[in-house]
Coordinates of C-alpha atoms in Angstrom, one line a residue:
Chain A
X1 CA -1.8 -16.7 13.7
X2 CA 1.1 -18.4 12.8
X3 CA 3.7 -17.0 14.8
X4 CA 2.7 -16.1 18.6
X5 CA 4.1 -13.0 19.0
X6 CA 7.2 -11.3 17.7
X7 CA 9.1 -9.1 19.7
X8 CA 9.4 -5.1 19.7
X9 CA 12.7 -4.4 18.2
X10 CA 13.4 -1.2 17.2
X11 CA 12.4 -0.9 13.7
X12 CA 8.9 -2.5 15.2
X13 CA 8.7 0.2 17.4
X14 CA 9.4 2.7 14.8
X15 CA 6.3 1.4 13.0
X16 CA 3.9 1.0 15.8
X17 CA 4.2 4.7 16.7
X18 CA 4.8 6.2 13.3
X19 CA 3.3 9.6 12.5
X20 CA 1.1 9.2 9.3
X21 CA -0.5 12.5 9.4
X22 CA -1.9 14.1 7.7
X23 CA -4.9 11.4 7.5
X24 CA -5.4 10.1 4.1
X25 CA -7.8 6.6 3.5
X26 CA -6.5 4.1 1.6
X27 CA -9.6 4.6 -0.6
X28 CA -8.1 7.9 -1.4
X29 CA -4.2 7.1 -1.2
X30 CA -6.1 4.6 -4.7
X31 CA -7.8 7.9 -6.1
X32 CA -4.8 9.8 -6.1
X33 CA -2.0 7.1 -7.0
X34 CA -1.8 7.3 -10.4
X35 CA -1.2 11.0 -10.7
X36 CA 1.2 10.6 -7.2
X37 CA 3.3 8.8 -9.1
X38 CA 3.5 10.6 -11.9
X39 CA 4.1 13.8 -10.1
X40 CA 7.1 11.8 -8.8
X41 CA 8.5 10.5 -12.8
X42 CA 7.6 14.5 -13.5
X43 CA 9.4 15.9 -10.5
X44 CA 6.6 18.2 -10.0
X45 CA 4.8 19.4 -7.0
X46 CA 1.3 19.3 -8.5
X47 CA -0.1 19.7 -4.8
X48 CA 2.3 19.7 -2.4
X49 CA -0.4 19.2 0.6
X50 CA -2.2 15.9 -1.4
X51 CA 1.9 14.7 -1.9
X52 CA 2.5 14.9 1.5
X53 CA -0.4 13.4 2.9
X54 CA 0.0 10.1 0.1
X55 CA 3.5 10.1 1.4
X56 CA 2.3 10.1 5.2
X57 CA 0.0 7.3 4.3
X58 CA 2.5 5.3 2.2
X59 CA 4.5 4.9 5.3
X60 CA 2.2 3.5 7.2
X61 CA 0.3 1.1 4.9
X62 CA 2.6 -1.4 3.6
X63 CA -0.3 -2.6 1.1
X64 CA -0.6 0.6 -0.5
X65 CA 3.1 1.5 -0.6
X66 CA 3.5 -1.9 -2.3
X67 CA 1.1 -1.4 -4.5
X68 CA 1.6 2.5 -5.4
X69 CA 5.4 0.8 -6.2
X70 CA 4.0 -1.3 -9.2
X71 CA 2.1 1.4 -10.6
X72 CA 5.4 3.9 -10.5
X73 CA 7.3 0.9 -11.7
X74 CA 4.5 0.4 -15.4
X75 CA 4.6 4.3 -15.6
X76 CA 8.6 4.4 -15.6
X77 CA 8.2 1.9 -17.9
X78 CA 5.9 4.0 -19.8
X79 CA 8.1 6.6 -20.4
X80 CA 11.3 5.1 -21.0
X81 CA 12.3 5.8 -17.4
X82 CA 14.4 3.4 -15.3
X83 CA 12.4 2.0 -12.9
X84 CA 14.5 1.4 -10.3
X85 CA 15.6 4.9 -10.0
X86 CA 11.9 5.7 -9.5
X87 CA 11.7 3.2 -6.9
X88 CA 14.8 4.6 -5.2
X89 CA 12.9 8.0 -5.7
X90 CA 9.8 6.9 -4.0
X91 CA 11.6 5.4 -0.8
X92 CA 13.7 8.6 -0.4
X93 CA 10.5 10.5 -0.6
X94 CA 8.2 8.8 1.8
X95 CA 11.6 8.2 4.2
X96 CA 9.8 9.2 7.9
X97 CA 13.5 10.4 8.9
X98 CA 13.3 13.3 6.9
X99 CA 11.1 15.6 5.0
X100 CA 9.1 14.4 2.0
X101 CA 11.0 15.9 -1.3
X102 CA 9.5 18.5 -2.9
Chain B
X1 CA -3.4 9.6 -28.3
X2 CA -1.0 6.9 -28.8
X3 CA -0.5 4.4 -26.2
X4 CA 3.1 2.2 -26.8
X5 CA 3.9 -0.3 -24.4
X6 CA 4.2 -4.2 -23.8
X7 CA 3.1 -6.9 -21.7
X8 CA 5.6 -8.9 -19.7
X9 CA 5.7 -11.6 -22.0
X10 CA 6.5 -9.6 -25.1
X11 CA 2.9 -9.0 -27.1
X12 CA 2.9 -5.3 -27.9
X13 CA 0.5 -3.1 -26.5
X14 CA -0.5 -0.2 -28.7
X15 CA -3.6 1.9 -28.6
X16 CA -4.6 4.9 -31.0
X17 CA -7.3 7.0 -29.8
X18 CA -9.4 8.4 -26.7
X19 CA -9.5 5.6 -24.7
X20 CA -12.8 7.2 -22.6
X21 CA -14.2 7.6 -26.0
X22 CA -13.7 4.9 -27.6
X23 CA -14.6 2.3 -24.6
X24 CA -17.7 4.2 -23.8
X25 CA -19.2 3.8 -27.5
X26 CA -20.3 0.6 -28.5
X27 CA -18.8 -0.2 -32.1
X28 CA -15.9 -1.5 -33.4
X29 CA -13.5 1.1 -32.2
X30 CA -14.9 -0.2 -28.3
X31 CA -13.9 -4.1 -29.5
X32 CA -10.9 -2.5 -30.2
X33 CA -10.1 -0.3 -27.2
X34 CA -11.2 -3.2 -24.8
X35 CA -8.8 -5.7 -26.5
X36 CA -6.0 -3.4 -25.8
X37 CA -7.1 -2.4 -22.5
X38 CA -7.0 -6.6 -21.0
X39 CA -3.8 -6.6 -22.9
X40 CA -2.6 -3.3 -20.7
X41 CA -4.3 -4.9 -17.3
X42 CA -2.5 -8.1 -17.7
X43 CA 0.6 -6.6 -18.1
X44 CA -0.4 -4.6 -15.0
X45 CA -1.5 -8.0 -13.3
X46 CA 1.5 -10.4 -14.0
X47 CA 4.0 -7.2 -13.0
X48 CA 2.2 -7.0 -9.5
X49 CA 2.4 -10.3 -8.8
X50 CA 5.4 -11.8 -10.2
X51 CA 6.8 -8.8 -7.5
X52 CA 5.3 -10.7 -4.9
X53 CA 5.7 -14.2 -6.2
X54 CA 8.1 -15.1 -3.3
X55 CA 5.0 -14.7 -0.9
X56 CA 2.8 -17.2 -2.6
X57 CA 6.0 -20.3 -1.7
X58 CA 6.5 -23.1 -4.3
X59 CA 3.8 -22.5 -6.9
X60 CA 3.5 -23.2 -10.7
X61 CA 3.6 -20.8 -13.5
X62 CA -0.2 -22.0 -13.5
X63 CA -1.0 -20.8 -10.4
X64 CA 1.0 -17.3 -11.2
X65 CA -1.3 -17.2 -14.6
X66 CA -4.2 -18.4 -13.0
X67 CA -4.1 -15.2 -10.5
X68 CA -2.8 -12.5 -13.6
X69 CA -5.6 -13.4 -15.5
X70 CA -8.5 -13.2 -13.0
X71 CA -7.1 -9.8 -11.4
X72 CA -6.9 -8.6 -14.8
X73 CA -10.7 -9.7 -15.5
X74 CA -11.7 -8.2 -12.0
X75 CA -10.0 -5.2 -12.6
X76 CA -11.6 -4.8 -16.2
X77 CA -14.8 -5.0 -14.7
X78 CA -14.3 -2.6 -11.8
X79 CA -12.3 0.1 -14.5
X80 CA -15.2 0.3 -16.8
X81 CA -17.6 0.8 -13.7
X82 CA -15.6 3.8 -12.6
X83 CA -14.5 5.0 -16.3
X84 CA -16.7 8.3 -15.8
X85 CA -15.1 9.1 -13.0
X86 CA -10.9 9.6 -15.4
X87 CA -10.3 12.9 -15.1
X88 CA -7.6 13.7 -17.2
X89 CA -5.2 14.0 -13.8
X90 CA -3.1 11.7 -15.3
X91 CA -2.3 9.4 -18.3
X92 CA -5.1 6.8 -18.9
X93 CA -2.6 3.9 -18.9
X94 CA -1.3 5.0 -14.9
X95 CA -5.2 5.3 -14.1
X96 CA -5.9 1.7 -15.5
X97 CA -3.0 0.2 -14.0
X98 CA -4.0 1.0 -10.5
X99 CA -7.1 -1.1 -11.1
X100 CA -5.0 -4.1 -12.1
X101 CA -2.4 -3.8 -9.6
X102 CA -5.0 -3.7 -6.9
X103 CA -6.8 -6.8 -7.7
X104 CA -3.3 -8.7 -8.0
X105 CA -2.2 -7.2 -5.2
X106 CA -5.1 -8.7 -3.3
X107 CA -5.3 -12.0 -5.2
X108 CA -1.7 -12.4 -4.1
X109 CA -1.7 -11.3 -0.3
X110 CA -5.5 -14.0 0.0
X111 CA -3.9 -16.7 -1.4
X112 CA -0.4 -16.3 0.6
X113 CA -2.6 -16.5 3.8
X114 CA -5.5 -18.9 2.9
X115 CA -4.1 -21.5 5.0
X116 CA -2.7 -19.2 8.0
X117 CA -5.0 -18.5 11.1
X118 CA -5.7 -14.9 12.5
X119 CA -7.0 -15.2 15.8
X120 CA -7.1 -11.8 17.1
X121 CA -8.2 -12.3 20.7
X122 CA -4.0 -13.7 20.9
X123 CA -3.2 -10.3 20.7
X124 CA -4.0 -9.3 24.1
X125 CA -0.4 -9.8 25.1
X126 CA 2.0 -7.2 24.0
X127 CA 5.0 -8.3 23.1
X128 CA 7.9 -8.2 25.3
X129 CA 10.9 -6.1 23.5
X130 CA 13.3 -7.3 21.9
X131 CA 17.0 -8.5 23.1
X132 CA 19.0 -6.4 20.8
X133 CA 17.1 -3.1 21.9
X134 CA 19.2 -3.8 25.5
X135 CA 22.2 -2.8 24.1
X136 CA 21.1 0.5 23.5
X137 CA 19.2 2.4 27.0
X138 CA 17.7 4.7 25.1
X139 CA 15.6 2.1 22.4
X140 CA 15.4 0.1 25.3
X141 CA 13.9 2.9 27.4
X142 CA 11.5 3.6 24.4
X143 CA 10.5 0.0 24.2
X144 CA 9.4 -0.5 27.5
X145 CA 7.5 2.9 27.2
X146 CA 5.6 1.6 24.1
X147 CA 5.0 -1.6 25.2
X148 CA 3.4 -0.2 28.2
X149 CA 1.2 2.3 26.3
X150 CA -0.2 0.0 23.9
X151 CA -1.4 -1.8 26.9
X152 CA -3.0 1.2 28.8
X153 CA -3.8 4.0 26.8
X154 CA -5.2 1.9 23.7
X155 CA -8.8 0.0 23.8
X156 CA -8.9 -3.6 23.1
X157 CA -9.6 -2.8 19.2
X158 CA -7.1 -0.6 18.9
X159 CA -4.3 -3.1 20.4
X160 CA -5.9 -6.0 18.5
X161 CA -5.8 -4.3 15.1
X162 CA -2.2 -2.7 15.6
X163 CA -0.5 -5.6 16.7
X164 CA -1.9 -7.6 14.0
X165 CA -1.1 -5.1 11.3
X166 CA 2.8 -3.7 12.5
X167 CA 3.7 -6.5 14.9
X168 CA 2.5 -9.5 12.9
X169 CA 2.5 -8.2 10.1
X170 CA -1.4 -9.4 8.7
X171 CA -1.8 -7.7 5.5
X172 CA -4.6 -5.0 5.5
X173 CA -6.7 -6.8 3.2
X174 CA -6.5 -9.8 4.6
X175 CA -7.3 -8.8 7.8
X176 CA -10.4 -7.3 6.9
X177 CA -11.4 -9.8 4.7
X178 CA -11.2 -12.1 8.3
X179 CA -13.0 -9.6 10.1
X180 CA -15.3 -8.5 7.3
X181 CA -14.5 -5.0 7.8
X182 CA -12.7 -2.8 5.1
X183 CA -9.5 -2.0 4.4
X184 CA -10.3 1.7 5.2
X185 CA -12.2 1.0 8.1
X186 CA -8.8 -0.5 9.8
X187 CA -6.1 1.7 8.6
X188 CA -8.3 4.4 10.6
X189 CA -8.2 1.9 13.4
X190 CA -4.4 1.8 13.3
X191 CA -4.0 5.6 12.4
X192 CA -5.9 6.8 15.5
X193 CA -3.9 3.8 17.6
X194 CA -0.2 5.0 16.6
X195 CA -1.4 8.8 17.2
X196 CA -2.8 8.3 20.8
X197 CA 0.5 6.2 21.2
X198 CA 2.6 9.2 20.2
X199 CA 0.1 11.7 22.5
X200 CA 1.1 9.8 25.2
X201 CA 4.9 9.3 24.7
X202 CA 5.3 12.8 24.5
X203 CA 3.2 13.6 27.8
X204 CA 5.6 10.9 29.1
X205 CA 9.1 12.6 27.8
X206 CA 9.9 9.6 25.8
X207 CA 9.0 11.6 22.5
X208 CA 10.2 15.1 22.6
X209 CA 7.4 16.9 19.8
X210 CA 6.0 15.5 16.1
X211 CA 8.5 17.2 14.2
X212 CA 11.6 15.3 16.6
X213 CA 9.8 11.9 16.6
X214 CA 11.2 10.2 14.2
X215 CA 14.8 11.1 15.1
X216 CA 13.9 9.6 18.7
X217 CA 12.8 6.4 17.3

């Protein structure tokens, strides 16, 4: 460990006790990335109970929300979108103050 | 179908065809499709981790390249293993780039930390909260409350493996890789820790019910 310990401010304490339900692996937040993200580019709520559970888990697993980011980012890309819009799109929707857009 | 894109450095990417079909039949249309299929991984590859370039410190364009290209091999390998399992759910190119992305991802986050220690058993010690949270009673309050119930309603696993993942921050990969458990096997870990947390908070009043949580926090 390179640090000892860093101290509980309040975004740290926002983190530690996060709600991430409904439960989603990460081996399943990889299944389902590709068409998450798309359903995001499409605006469509393909299924909104598999959306909101990759959303639940995005916030809670930094790894796979930084990785789910790229892959929105090619597929933007793709399809002539802006990217950063998508990105902006993402954060709003995985935003644990408020309810995942639908 | 027609596939248009580019990799980061310019070289177009194009691809005519069924990509399942034509990778899954050996000939020259497969040479084909797995020529353009590297091409779409690297792009993939160099895209993750030139997004995460600042992690890896002063490197060389080398050492960047050197990590593209073997997440892009890796991930060709682990693509064609799974290619029976494409649906259709989406668009071949955001199902391949996954792959890619992956394997950066994790080439990146290893060699970031291949010189930093983990020792979990430093994680005994919850943190004390922080100075700034005193300004404010009620984050203060909250604070306190969490710091206390990491350290009495959470077993020595479940404290180890949250404080290493939200408080310092290990990556999830990483971490198992040090433990040699997987990356699943410790986001459960850290998803049952946080929920117990909240169970408790809100038989303690400091969380009022799920739906208000986040608003308390």
């Amino acid at each position: 460990m390179s640090t000892p310990h860093t101290p509980l401010e309040p975004d740290v304490v926002t983190r530690l006790i996060l709600d991430t339900d409904p439960w989603l692996s990460c081996d399943d937040c990889f299944r389902l990335v590709d068409t998450y993200v798309e359903s995001l580019l499409d605006d469509a709520g393909r299924d909104l109970a598999e959306r909101d559970a990759m959303s639940a888990h995005l916030r809670g697993c930094p790894a796979c929300l930084e990785e789910a980011a790229t892959v929105l980012v090619l597929a933007a890309e793709d399809r002539g979108s802006d990217p950063e819009a998508a990105l902006v799109h993402l954060e709003r929707t995985i935003d644990p103050s408020g309810r995942p857009e639908r | 179908m027609t596939t248009v894109g580019s990799d980061s450095v310019g070289t177009a990417v194009t691809f005519s065809g069924d990509w399942t079909r034509a990778l899954s039949v050996p000939g020259p249309d497969q040479d084909e499709a797995m020529r353009h299929l590297h091409l779409l991984l690297l792009r993939a590859s160099r895209t993750q981790v030139l997004r995460m370039r600042s992690s890896l410190g002063p490197v060389g364009s080398d050492v960047v390249e050197e990590i593209v290209h073997q997440a892009a091999d890796d991930a060709m390998m682990a693509l064609l293993g799974k290619l029976s399992s494409f649906e259709g759910r989406s668009r071949f190119t955001t199902w391949a780039y996954k792959f890619a992305v992956l394997h950066a991802a994790t080439h990146v986050r290893r060699r970031a930390w291949r010189d930093r220690d983990v020792h979990l058993d430093a994680l005994d010690v919850v943190p004390d909260r922080g100075a700034t949270s005193e300004q404010y009673a009620e984050a203060a309050d909250l604070a306190d409350a969490v710091r206390q119930a990491i350290d009495t309603v959470l077993s020595q696993h479940q404290r180890r493996i949250l404080l290493a993942l939200v408080v310092e921050e290990i990556p999830v990969d990483v971490l198992a890789d040090r433990l040699g458990a997987s990356r699943n096997a410790l986001y459960k870990t850290l998803h049952d820790a946080r929920r117990r947390l909240r169970t408790h908070l809100r038989e303690t009043g400091h969380l009022a019910d799920p739906d208000q949580q986040a608003g308390t926090t």
